[in-house]
CSV table of C-alpha atoms and ligand atoms in Angstrom, one decimal:
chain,number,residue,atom,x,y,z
A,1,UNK,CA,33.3,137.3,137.5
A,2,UNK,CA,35.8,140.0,138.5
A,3,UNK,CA,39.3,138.7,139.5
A,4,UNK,CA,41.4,141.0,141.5
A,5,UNK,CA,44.8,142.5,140.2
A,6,UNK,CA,47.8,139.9,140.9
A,7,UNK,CA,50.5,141.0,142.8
A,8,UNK,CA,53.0,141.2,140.4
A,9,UNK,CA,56.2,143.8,138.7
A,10,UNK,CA,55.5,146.8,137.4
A,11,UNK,CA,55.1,146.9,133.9
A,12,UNK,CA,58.9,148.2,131.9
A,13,UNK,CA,57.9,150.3,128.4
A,14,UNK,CA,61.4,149.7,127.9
A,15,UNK,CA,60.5,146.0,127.1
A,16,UNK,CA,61.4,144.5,124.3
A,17,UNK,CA,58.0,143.3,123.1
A,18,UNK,CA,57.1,146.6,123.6
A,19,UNK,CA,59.3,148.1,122.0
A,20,UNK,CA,58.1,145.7,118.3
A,21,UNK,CA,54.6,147.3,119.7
A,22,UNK,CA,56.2,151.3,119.4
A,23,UNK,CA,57.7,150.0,115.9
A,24,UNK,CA,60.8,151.0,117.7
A,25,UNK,CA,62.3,147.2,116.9
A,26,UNK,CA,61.6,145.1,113.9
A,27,UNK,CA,59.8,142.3,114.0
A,28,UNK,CA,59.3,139.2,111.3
A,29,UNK,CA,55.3,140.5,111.8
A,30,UNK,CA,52.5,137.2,110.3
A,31,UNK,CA,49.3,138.9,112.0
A,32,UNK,CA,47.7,142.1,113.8
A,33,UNK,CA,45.1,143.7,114.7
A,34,UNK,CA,43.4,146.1,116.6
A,35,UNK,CA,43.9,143.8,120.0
A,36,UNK,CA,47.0,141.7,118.7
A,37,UNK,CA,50.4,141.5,117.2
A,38,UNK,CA,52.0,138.1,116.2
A,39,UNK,CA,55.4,137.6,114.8
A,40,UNK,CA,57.8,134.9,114.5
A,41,UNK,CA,60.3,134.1,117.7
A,42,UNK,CA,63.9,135.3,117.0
A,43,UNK,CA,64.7,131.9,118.4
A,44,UNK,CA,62.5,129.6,117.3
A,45,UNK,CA,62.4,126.0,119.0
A,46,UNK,CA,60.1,124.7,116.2
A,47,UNK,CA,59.9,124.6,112.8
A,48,UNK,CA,56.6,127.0,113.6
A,49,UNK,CA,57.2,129.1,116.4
A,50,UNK,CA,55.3,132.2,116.7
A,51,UNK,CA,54.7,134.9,119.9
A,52,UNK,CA,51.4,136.3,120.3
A,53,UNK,CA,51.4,139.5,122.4
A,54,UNK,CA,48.6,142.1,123.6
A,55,UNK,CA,48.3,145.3,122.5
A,56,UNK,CA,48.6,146.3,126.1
A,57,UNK,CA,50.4,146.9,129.1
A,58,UNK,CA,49.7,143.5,130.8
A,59,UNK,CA,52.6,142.1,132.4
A,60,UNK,CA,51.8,138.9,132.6
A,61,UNK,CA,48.5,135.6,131.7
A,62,UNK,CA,47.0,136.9,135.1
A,63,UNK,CA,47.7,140.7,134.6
A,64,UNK,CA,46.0,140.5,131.3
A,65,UNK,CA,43.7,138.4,132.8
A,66,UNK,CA,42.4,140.8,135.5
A,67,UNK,CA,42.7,144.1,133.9
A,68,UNK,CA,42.4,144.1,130.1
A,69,UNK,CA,38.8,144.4,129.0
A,70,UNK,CA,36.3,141.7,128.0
A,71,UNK,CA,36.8,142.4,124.1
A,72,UNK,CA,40.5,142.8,124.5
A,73,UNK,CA,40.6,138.9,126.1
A,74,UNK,CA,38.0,137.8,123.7
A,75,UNK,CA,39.9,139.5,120.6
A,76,UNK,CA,43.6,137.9,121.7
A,77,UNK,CA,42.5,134.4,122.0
A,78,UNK,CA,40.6,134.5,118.7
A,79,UNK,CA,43.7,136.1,117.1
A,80,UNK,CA,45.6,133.0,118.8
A,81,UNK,CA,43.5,130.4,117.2
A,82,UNK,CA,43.5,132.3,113.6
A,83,UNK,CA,47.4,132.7,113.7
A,84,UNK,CA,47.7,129.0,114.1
A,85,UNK,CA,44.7,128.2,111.6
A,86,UNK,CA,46.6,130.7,109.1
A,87,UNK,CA,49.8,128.8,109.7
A,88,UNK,CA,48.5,125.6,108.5
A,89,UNK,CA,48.5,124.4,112.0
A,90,UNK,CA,45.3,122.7,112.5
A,91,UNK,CA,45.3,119.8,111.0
A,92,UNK,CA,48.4,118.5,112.6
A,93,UNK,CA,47.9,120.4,115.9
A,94,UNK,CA,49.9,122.9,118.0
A,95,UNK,CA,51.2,123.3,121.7
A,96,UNK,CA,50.6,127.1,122.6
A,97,UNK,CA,52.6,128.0,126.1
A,98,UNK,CA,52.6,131.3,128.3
A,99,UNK,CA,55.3,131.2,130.8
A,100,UNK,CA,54.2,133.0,133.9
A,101,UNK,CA,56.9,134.7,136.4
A,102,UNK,CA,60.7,133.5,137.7
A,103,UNK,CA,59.7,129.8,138.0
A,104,UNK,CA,57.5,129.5,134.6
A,105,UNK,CA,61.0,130.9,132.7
A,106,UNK,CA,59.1,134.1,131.7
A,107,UNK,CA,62.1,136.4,130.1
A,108,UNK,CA,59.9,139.2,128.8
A,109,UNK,CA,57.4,140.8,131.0
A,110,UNK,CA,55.1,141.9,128.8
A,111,UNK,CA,52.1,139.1,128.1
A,112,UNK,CA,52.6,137.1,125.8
A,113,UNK,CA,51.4,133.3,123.8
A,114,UNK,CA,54.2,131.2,122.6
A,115,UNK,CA,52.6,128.9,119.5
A,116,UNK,CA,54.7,126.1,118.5
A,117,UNK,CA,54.2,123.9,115.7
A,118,UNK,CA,55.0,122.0,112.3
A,119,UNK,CA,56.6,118.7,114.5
A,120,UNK,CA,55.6,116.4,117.3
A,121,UNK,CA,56.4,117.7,120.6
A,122,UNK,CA,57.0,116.0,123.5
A,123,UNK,CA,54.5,115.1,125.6
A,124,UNK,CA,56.4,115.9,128.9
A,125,UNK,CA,54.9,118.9,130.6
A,126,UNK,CA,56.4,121.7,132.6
A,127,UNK,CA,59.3,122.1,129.9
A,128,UNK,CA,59.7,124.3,126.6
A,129,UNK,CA,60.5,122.4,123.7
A,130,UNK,CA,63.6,121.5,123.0
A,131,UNK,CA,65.9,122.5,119.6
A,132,UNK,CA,65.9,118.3,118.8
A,133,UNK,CA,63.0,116.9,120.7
A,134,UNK,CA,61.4,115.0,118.1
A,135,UNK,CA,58.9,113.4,120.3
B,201,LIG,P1,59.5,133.9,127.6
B,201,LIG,O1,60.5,133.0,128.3
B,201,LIG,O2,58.1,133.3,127.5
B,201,LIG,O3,59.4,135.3,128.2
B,201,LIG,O4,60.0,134.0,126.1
B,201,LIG,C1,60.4,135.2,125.5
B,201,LIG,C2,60.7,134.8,124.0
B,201,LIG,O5,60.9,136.0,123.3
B,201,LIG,C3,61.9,133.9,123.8
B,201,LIG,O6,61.4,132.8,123.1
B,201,LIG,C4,62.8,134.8,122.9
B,201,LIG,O7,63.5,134.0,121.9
B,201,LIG,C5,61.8,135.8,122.3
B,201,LIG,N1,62.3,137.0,121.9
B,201,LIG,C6,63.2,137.9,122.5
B,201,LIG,N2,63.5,139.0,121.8
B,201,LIG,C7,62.8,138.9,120.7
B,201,LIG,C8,62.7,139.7,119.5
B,201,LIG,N3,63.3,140.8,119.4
B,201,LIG,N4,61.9,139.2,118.5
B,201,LIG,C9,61.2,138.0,118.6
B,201,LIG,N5,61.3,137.2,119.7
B,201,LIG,C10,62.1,137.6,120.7
């Protein structure tokens, strides 16, 4: 299936995430490879809180979506699920979030998977997790 490109903002090299990519910023790195980087949030809202970005210029879910190739998709998720695995997060389970535009509370346009774990979050949708929500 081909999807077409979103409308959607130009992608900013000035980025922060971007800038971790160009080695240009540090980052607090727990996986890469040739299709990912992972690396802990600066301000975490979980005991486990890790950011899983593209090695790409994909704005956004649907920018990566429609334009990255097959392998590239393919390669990220995996990388998602062995971050988590490698974290210890699979027996206990995880919430993974991607925040999509002004209303979803994206703050970083460049693509990225938020993996939260190591407590019970709260089961109400449509929210990140909260500092103290214990459930
Ligand atoms: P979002 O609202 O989905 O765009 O979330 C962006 C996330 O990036 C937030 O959780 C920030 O705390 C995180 N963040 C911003 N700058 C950095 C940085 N230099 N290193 C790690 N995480 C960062």
């Amino acid at each position: 299936m081909s999807v077409d490109a979103p409308m959607t903002v130009a992608y900013d090299r000035s980025n922060v995430f971007a800038r971790i990519l160009r080695g240009e910023l540090p980052c607090k790195k727990v996986h890469e490879d040739e299709f990912s980087l992972a690396f802990h949030d600066i301000a975490p809202l979980a005991p486990v809180h890790v950011l899983v970005i593209p090695k790409g210029e994909y704005v956004s879910q649907a920018d990566f979506g429609a334009k990255a190739p097959p392998e590239m998709i393919v390669g990220f998720w995996r990388a998602v699920s062995k971050v988590a695995h490698d974290l210890g997060l699979d027996p206990e389970g995880y919430r993974i979030v991607a925040n999509h535009g002004p209303n979803g509370g994206q703050l970083v346009f460049h693509f990225h998977v938020h993996i939260f774990g190591g407590r019970t979050m709260s089961h109400a949708m449509g929210s990140m997790p909260k500092p103290d929500d214990a459930g």
